[in-house]
PDB file of C-alpha atoms in Angstrom:
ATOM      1  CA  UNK A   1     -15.413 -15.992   1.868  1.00  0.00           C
ATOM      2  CA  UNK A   2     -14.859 -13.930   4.919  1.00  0.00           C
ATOM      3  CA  UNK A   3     -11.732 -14.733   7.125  1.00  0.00           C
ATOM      4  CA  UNK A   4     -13.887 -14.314  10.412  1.00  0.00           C
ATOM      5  CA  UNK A   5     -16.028 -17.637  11.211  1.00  0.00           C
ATOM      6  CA  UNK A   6     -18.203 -18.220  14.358  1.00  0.00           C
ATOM      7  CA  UNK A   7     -17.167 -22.336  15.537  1.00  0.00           C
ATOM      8  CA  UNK A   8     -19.756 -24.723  16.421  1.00  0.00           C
ATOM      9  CA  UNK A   9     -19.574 -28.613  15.953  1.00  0.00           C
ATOM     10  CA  UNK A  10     -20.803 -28.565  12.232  1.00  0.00           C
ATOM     11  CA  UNK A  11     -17.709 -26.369  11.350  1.00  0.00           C
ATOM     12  CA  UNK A  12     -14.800 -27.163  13.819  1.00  0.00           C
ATOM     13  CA  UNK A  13     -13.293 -29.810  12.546  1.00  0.00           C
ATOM     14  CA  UNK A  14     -13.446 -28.107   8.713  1.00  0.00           C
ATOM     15  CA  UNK A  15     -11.581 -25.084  10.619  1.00  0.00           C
ATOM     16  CA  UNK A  16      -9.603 -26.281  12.950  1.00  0.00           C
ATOM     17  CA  UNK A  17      -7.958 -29.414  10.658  1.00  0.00           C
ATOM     18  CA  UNK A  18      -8.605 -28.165   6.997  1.00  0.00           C
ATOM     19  CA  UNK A  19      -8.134 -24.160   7.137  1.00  0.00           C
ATOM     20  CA  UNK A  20      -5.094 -24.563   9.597  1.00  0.00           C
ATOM     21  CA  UNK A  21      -3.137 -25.942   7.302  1.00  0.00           C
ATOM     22  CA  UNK A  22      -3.362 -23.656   4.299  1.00  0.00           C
ATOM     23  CA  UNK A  23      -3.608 -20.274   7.128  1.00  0.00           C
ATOM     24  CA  UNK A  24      -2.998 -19.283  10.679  1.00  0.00           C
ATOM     25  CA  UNK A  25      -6.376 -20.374  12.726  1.00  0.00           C
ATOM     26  CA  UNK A  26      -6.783 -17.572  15.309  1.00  0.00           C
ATOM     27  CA  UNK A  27      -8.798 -19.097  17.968  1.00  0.00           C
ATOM     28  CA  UNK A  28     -10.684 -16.402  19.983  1.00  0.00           C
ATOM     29  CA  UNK A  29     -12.503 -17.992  23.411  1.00  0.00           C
ATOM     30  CA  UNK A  30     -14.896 -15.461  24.415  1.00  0.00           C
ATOM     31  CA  UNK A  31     -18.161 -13.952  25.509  1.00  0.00           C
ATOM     32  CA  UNK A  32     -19.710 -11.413  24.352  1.00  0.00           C
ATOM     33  CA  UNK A  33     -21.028  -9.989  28.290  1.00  0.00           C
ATOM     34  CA  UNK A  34     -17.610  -9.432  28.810  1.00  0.00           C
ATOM     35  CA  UNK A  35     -16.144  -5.957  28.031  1.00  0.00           C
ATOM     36  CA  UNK A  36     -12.350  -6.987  27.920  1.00  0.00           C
ATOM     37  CA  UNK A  37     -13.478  -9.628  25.224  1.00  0.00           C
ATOM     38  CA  UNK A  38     -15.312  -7.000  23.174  1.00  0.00           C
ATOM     39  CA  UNK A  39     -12.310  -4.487  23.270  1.00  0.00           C
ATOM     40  CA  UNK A  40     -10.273  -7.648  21.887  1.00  0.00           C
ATOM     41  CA  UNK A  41     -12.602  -8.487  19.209  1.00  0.00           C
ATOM     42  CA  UNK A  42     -12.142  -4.966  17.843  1.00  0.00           C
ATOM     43  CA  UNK A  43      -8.319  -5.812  17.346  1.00  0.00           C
ATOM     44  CA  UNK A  44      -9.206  -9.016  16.000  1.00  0.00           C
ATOM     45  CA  UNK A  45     -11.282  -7.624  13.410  1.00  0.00           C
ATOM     46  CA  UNK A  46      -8.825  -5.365  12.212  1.00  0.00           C
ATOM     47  CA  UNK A  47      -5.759  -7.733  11.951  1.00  0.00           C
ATOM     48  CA  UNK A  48      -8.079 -10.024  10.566  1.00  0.00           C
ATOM     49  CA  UNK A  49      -8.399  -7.351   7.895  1.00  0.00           C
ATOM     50  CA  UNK A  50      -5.059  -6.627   7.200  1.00  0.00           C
ATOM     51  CA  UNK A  51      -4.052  -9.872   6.920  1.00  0.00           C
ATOM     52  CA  UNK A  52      -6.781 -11.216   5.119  1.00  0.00           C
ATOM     53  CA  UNK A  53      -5.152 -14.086   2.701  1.00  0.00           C
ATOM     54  CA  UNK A  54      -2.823 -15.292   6.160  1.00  0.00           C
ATOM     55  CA  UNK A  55      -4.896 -15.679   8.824  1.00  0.00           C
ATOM     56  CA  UNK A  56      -8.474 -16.817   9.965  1.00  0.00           C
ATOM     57  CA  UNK A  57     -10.172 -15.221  13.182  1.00  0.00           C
ATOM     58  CA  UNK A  58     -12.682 -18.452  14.580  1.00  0.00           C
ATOM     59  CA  UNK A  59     -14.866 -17.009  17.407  1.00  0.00           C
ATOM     60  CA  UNK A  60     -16.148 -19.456  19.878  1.00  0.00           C
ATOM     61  CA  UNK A  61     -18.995 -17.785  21.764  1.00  0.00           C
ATOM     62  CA  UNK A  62     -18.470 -19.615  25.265  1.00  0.00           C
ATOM     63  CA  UNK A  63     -22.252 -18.476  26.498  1.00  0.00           C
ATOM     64  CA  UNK A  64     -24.148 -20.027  23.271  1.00  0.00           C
ATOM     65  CA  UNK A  65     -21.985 -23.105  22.690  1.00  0.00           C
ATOM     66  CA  UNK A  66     -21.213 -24.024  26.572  1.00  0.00           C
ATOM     67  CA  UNK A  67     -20.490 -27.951  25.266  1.00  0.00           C
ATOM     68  CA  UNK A  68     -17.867 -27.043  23.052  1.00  0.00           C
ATOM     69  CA  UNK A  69     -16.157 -24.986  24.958  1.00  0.00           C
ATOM     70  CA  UNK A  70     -15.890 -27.119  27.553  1.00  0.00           C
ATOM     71  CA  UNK A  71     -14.284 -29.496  25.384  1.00  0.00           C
ATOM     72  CA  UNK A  72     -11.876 -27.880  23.994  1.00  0.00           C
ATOM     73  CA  UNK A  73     -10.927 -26.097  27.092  1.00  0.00           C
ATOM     74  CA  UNK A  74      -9.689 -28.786  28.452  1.00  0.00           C
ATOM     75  CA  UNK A  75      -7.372 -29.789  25.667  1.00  0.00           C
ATOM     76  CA  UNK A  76      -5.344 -26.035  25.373  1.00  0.00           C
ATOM     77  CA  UNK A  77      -5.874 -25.667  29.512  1.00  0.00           C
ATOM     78  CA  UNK A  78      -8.481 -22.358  29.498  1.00  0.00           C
ATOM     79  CA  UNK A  79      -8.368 -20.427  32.350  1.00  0.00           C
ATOM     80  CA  UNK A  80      -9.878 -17.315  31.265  1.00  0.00           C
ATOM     81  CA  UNK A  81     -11.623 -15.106  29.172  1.00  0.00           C
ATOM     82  CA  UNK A  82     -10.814 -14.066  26.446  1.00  0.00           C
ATOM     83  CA  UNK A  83      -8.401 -16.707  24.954  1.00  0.00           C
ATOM     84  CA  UNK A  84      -6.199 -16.309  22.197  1.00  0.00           C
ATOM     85  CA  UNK A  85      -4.990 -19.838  20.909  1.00  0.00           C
ATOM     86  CA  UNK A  86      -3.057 -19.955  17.517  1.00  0.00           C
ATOM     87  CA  UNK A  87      -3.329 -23.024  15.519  1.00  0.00           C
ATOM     88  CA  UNK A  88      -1.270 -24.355  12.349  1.00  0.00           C
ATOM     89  CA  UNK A  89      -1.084 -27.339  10.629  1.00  0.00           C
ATOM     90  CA  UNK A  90      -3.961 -28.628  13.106  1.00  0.00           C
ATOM     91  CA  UNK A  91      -1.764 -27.734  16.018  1.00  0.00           C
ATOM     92  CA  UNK A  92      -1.936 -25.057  18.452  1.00  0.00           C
ATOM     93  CA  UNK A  93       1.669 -23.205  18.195  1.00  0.00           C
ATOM     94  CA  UNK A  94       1.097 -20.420  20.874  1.00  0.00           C
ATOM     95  CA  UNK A  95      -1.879 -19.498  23.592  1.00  0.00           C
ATOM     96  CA  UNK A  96      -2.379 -16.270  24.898  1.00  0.00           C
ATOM     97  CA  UNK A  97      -4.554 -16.057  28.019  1.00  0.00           C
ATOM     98  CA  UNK A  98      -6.445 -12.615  29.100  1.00  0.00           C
ATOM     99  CA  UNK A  99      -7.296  -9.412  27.512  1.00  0.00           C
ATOM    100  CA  UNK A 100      -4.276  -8.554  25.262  1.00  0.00           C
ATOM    101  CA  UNK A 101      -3.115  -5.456  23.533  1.00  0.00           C
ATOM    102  CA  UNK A 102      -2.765  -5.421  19.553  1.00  0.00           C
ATOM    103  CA  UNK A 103       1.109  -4.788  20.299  1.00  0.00           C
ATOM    104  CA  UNK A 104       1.213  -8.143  21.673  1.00  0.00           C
ATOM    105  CA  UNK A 105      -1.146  -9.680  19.377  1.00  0.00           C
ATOM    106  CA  UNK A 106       0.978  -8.452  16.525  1.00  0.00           C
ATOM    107  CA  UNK A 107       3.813  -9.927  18.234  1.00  0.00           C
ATOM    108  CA  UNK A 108       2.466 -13.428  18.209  1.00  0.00           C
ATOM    109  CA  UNK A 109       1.972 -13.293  14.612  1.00  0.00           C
ATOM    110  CA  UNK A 110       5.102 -12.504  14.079  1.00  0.00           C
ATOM    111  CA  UNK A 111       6.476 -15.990  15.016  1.00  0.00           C
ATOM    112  CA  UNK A 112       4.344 -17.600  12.659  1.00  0.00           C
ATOM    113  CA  UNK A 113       3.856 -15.180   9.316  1.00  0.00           C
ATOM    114  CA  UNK A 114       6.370 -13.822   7.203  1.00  0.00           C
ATOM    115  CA  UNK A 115       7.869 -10.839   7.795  1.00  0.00           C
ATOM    116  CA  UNK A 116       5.842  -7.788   8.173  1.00  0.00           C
ATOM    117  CA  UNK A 117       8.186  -6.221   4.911  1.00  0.00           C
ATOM    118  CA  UNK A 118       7.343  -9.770   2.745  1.00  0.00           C
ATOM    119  CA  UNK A 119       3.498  -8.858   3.419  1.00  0.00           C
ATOM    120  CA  UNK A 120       3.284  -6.048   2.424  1.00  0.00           C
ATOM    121  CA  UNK A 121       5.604  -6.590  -0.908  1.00  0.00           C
ATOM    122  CA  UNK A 122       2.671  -9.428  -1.949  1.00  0.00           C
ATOM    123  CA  UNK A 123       0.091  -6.709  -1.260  1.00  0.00           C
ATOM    124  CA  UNK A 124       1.788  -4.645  -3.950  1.00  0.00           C
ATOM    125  CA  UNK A 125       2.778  -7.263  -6.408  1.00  0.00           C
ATOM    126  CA  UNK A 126      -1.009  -8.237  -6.289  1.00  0.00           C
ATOM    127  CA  UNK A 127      -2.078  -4.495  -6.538  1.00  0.00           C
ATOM    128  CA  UNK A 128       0.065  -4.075  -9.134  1.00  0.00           C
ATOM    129  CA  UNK A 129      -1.077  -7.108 -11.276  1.00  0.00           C
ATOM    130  CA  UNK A 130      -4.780  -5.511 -10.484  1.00  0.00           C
ATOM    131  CA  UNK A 131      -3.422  -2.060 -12.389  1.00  0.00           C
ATOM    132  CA  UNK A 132      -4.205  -0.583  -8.911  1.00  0.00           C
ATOM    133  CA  UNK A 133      -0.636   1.682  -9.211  1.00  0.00           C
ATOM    134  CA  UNK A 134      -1.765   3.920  -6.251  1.00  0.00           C
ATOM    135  CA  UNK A 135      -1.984   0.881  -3.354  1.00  0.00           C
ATOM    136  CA  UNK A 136       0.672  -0.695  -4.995  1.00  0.00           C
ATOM    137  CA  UNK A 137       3.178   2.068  -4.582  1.00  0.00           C
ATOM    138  CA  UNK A 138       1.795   2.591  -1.070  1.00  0.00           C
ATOM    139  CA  UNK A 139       2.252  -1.139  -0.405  1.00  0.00           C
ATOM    140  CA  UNK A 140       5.926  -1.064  -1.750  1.00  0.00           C
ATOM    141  CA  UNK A 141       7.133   2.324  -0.340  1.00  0.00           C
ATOM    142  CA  UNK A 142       6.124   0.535   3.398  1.00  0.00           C
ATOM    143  CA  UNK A 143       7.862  -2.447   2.390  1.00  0.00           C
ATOM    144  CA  UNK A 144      10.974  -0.425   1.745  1.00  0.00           C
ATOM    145  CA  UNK A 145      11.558   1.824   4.247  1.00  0.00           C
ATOM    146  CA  UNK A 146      11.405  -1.300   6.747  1.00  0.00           C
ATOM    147  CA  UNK A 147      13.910  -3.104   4.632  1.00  0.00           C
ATOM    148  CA  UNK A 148      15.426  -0.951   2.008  1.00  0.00           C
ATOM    149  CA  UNK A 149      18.108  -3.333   1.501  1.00  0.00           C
ATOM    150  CA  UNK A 150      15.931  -5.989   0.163  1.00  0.00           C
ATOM    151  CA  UNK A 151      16.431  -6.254  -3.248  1.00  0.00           C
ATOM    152  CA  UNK A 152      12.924  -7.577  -4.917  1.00  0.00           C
ATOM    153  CA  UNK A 153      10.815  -4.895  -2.805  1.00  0.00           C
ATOM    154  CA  UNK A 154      13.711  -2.180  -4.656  1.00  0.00           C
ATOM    155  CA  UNK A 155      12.965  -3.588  -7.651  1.00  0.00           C
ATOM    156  CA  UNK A 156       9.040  -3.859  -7.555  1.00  0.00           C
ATOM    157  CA  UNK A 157       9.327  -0.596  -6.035  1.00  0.00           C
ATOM    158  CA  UNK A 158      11.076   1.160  -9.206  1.00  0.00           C
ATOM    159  CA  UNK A 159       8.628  -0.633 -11.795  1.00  0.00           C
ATOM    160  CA  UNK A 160       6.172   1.171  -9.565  1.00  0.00           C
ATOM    161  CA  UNK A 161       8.028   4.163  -9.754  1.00  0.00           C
ATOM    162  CA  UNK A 162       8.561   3.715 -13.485  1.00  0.00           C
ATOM    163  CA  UNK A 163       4.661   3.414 -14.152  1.00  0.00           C
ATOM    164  CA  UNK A 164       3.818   6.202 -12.448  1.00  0.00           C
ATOM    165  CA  UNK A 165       6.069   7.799 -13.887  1.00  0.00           C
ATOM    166  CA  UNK A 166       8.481   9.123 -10.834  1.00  0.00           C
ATOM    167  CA  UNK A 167      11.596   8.425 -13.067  1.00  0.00           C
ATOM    168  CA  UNK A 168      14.462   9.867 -11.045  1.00  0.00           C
ATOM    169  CA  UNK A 169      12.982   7.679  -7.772  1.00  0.00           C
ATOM    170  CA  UNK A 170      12.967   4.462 -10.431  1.00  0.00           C
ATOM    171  CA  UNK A 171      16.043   5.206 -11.448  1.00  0.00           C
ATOM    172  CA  UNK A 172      17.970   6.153  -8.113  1.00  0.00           C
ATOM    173  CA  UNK A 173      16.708   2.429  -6.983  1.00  0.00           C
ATOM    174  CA  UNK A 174      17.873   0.366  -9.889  1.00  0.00           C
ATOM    175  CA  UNK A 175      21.105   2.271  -9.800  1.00  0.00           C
ATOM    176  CA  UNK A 176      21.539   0.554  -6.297  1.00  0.00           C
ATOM    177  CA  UNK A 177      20.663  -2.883  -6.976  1.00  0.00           C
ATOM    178  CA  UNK A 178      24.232  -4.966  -7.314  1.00  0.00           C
ATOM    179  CA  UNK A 179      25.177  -6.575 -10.583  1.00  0.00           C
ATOM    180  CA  UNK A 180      25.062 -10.086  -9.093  1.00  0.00           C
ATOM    181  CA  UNK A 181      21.397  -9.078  -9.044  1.00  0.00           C
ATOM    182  CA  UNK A 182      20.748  -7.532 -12.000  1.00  0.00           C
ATOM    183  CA  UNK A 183      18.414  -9.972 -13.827  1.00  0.00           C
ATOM    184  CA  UNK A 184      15.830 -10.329 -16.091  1.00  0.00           C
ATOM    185  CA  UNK A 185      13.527  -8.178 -14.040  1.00  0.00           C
ATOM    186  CA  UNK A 186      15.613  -5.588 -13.516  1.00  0.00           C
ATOM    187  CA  UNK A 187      16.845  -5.307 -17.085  1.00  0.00           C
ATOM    188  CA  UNK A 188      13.224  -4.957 -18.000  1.00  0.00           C
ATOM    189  CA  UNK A 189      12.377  -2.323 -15.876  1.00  0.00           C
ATOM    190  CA  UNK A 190      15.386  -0.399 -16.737  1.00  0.00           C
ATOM    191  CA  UNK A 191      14.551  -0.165 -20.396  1.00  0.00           C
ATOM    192  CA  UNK A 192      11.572   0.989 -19.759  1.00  0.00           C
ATOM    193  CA  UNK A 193      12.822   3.694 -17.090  1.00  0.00           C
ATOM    194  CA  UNK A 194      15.543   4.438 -19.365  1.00  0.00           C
ATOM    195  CA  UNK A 195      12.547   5.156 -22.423  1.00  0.00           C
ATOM    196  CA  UNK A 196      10.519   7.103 -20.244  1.00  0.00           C
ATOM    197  CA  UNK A 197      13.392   9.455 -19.162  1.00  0.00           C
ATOM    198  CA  UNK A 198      14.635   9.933 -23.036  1.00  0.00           C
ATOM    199  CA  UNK A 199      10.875  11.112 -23.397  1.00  0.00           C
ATOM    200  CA  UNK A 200      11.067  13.584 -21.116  1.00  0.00           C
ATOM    201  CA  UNK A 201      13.583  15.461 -23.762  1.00  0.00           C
ATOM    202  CA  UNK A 202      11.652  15.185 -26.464  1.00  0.00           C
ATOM    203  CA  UNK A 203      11.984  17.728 -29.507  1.00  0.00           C
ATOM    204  CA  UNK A 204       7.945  18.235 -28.709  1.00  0.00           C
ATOM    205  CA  UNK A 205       8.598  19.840 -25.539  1.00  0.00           C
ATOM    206  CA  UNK A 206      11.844  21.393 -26.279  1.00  0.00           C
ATOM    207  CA  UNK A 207      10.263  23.307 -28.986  1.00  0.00           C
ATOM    208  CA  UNK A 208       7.170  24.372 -26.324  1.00  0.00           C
ATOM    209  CA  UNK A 209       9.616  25.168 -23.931  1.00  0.00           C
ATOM    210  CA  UNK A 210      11.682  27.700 -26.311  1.00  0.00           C
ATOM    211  CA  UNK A 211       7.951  29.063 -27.344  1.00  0.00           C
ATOM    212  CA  UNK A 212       7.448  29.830 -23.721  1.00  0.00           C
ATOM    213  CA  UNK A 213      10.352  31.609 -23.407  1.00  0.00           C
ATOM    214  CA  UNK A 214      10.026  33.905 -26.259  1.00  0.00           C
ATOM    215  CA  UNK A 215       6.487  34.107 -25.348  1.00  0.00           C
ATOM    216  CA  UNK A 216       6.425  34.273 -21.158  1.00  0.00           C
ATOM    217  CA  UNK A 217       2.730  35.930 -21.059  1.00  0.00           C
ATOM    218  CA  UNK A 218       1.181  33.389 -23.429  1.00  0.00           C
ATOM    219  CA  UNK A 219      -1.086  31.578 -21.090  1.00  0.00           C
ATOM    220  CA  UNK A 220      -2.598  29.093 -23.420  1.00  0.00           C
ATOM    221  CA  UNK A 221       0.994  28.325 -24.526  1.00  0.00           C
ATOM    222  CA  UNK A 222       1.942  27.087 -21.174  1.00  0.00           C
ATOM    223  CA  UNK A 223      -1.175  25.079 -21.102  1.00  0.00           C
ATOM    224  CA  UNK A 224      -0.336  23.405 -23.968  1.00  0.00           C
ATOM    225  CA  UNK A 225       3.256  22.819 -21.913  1.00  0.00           C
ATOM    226  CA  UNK A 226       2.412  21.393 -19.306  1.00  0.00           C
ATOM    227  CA  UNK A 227       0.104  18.825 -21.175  1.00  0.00           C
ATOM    228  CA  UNK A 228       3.633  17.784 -22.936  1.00  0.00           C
ATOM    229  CA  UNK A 229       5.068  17.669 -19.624  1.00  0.00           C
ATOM    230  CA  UNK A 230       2.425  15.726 -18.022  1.00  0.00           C
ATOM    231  CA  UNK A 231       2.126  13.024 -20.606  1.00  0.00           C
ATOM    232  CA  UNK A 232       6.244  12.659 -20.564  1.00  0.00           C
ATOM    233  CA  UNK A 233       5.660  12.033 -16.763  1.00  0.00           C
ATOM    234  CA  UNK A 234       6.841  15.419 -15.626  1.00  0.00           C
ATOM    235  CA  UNK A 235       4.586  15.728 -12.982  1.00  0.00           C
ATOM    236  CA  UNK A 236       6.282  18.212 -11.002  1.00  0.00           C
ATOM    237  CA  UNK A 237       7.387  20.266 -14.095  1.00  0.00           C
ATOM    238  CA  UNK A 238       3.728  20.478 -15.391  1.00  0.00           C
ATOM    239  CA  UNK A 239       2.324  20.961 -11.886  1.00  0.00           C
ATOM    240  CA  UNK A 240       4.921  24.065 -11.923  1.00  0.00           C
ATOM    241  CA  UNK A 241       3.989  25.677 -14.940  1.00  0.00           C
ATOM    242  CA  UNK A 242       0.145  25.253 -14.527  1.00  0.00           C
ATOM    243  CA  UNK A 243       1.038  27.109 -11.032  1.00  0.00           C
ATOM    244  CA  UNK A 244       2.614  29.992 -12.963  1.00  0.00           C
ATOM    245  CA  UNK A 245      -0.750  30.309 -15.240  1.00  0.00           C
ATOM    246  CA  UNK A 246      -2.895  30.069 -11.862  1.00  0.00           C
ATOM    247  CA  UNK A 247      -0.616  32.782 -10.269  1.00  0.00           C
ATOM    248  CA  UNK A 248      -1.981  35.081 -12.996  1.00  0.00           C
ATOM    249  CA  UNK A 249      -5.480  33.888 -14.037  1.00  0.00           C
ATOM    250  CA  UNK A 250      -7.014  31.423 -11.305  1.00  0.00           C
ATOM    251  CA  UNK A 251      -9.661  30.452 -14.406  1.00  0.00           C
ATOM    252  CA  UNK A 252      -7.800  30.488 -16.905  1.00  0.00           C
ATOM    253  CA  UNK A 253      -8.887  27.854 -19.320  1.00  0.00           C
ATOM    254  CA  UNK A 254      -8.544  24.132 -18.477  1.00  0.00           C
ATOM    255  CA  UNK A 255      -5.719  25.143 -16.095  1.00  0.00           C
ATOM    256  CA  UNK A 256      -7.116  24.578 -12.627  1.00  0.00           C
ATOM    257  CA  UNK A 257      -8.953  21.201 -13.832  1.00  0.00           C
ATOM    258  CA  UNK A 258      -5.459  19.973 -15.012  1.00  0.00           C
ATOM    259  CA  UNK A 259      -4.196  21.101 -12.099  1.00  0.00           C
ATOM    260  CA  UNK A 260      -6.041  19.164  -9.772  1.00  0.00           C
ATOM    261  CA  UNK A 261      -6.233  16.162 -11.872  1.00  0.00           C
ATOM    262  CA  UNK A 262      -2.331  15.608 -11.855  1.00  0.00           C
ATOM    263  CA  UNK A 263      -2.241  16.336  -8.126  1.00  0.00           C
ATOM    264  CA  UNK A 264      -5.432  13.475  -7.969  1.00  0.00           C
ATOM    265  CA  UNK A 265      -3.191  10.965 -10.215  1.00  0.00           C
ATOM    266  CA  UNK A 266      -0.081  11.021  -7.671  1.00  0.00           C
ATOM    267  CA  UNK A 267       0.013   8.308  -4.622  1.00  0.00           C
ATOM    268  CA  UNK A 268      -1.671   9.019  -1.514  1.00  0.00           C
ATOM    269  CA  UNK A 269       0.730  10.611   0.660  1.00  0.00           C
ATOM    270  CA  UNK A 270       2.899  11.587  -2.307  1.00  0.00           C
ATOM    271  CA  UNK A 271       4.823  14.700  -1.041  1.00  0.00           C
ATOM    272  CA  UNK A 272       4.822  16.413  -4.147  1.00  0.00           C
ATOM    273  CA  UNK A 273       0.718  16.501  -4.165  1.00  0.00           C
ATOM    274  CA  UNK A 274       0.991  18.073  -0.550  1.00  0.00           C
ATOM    275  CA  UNK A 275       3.555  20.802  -1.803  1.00  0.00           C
ATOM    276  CA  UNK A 276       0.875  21.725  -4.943  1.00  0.00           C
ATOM    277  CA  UNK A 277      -2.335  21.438  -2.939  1.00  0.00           C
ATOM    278  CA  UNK A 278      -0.385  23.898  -0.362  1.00  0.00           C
ATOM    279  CA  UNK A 279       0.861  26.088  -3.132  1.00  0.00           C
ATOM    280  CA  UNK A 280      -2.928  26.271  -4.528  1.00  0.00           C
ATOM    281  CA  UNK A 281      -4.550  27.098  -1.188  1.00  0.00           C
ATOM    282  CA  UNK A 282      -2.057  30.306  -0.946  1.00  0.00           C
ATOM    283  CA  UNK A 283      -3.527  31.681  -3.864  1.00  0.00           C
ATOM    284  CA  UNK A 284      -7.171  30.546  -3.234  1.00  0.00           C
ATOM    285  CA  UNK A 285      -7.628  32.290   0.140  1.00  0.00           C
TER     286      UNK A 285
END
């Protein structure tokens, strides 16, 4: 069910009473000949997007339902067009009269939703528990660098981290989470960080490593390298060595497909895609 509702007197009371008291009822006076209340429902829209499982956006069009609105603009004091009137538990908390920006908008919320970083660690806790790894680590990595002090958001952030496989980041959190808080969480992700790094020595890749070396022009044996690399989570190691086999044969093999699909599997943003893609384009053009 969408969180943006149009009120008339069939829904209003199902709005105002029942949905106020499981979200935030965003109660948005307007009419639609008026530009400032246009330019406002374009914020609404997207902050009733991004907050989708907090907050309901119910429109009152004050030119089709003229009765209503009258009624109820007498009860929260209207003055003017558009109206912003924020209800909970059945109750309006705060009213903001005229055209606002989304800065103060977002303020508003504020007062009455958690915090901005506890938002955005659900979003990744529910991204994560939908195997969606990329949103989740984008999700988390927000939720961090407003509060990197905040121990859950470290440690959701380093199973992330574990899963997709940036070890040293993992690790580098859960080596500054406090022993008081060292629990059952955290002891499971550290196992499995702690696995996933003793991979990453394996006698497998060793032994292709030491065959590289005695064999530096061998092309298919880096290949085969960086595959070893890439399933141990090396990312940046495989990503390396596939650069070295572009740097002498752009079509060599499977080399620029596996290129491209390890850069693909990283996070949006991720820095280390951005360095690769970079690296790639020098040698393209």
């Amino acid at each position: 069910m969408s969180n943006i509702v149009s009120i008339n007197a069939q829904n209003l009371q199902q709005v105002l009473g029942e949905t106020s008291q499981q979200k935030l009822v965003l109660l948005n006076f307007f009419s639609p000949q008026s530009p400032e209340c246009i330019s406002q429902a374009v914020i609404l829209d997207k902050l009733a997007a991004e907050y989708k499982d907090y907050i309901v956006v119910a429109n009152l069009d004050c030119d089709a339902e003229q009765a209503l609105a009258s009624q109820l603009a007498q009860q929260v004091g209207l003055q003017t067009l558009p109206t912003l009137v924020l209800l909970k538990d059945s109750a309006p908390v705060d009213l903001l009269g005229g055209a606002q920006t989304e800065a103060v908008i977002r303020e508003a919320l504020g007062k009455h939703l958690p915090a901005q970083q506890d938002l955005l660690l659900e979003q990744a806790k529910q991204a994560l528990l939908n195997s969606d790894l990329n949103a989740a680590f984008s999700f988390a990595k927000q939720a961090y660098e407003i509060d990197s002090s905040n121990v859950r958001i470290k440690l959701v952030l380093a199973d992330i981290c574990t899963q997709i496989h940036k070890l040293d980041e993992a690790q580098a959190l859960l080596d500054s989470v406090d022993e008081q808080h060292q629990d059952a969480y955290f002891n499971n992700i550290q196992a499995k960080c702690a696995a996933a790094l003793e991979a990453k020595d394996s006698p497998e890749i060793k032994q292709k490593q030491a065959e590289v070396e005695k064999y530096p022009n061998d092309l298919a044996l880096k290949l085969e390298l960086s595959q070893l690399l890439n399933e141990a989570g090396q990312k940046e190691q495989a990503l390396a060595v596939l650069f070295t086999v572009l740097q002498k044969d752009l079509n060599f093999d499977e080399a620029k497909p596996s290129f491209l699909a390890i850069i693909a599997s990283l996070p949006d943003g991720d820095a280390l895609a951005a360095k690769y893609r970079r690296k790639l384009y020098s040698i393209l053009y």
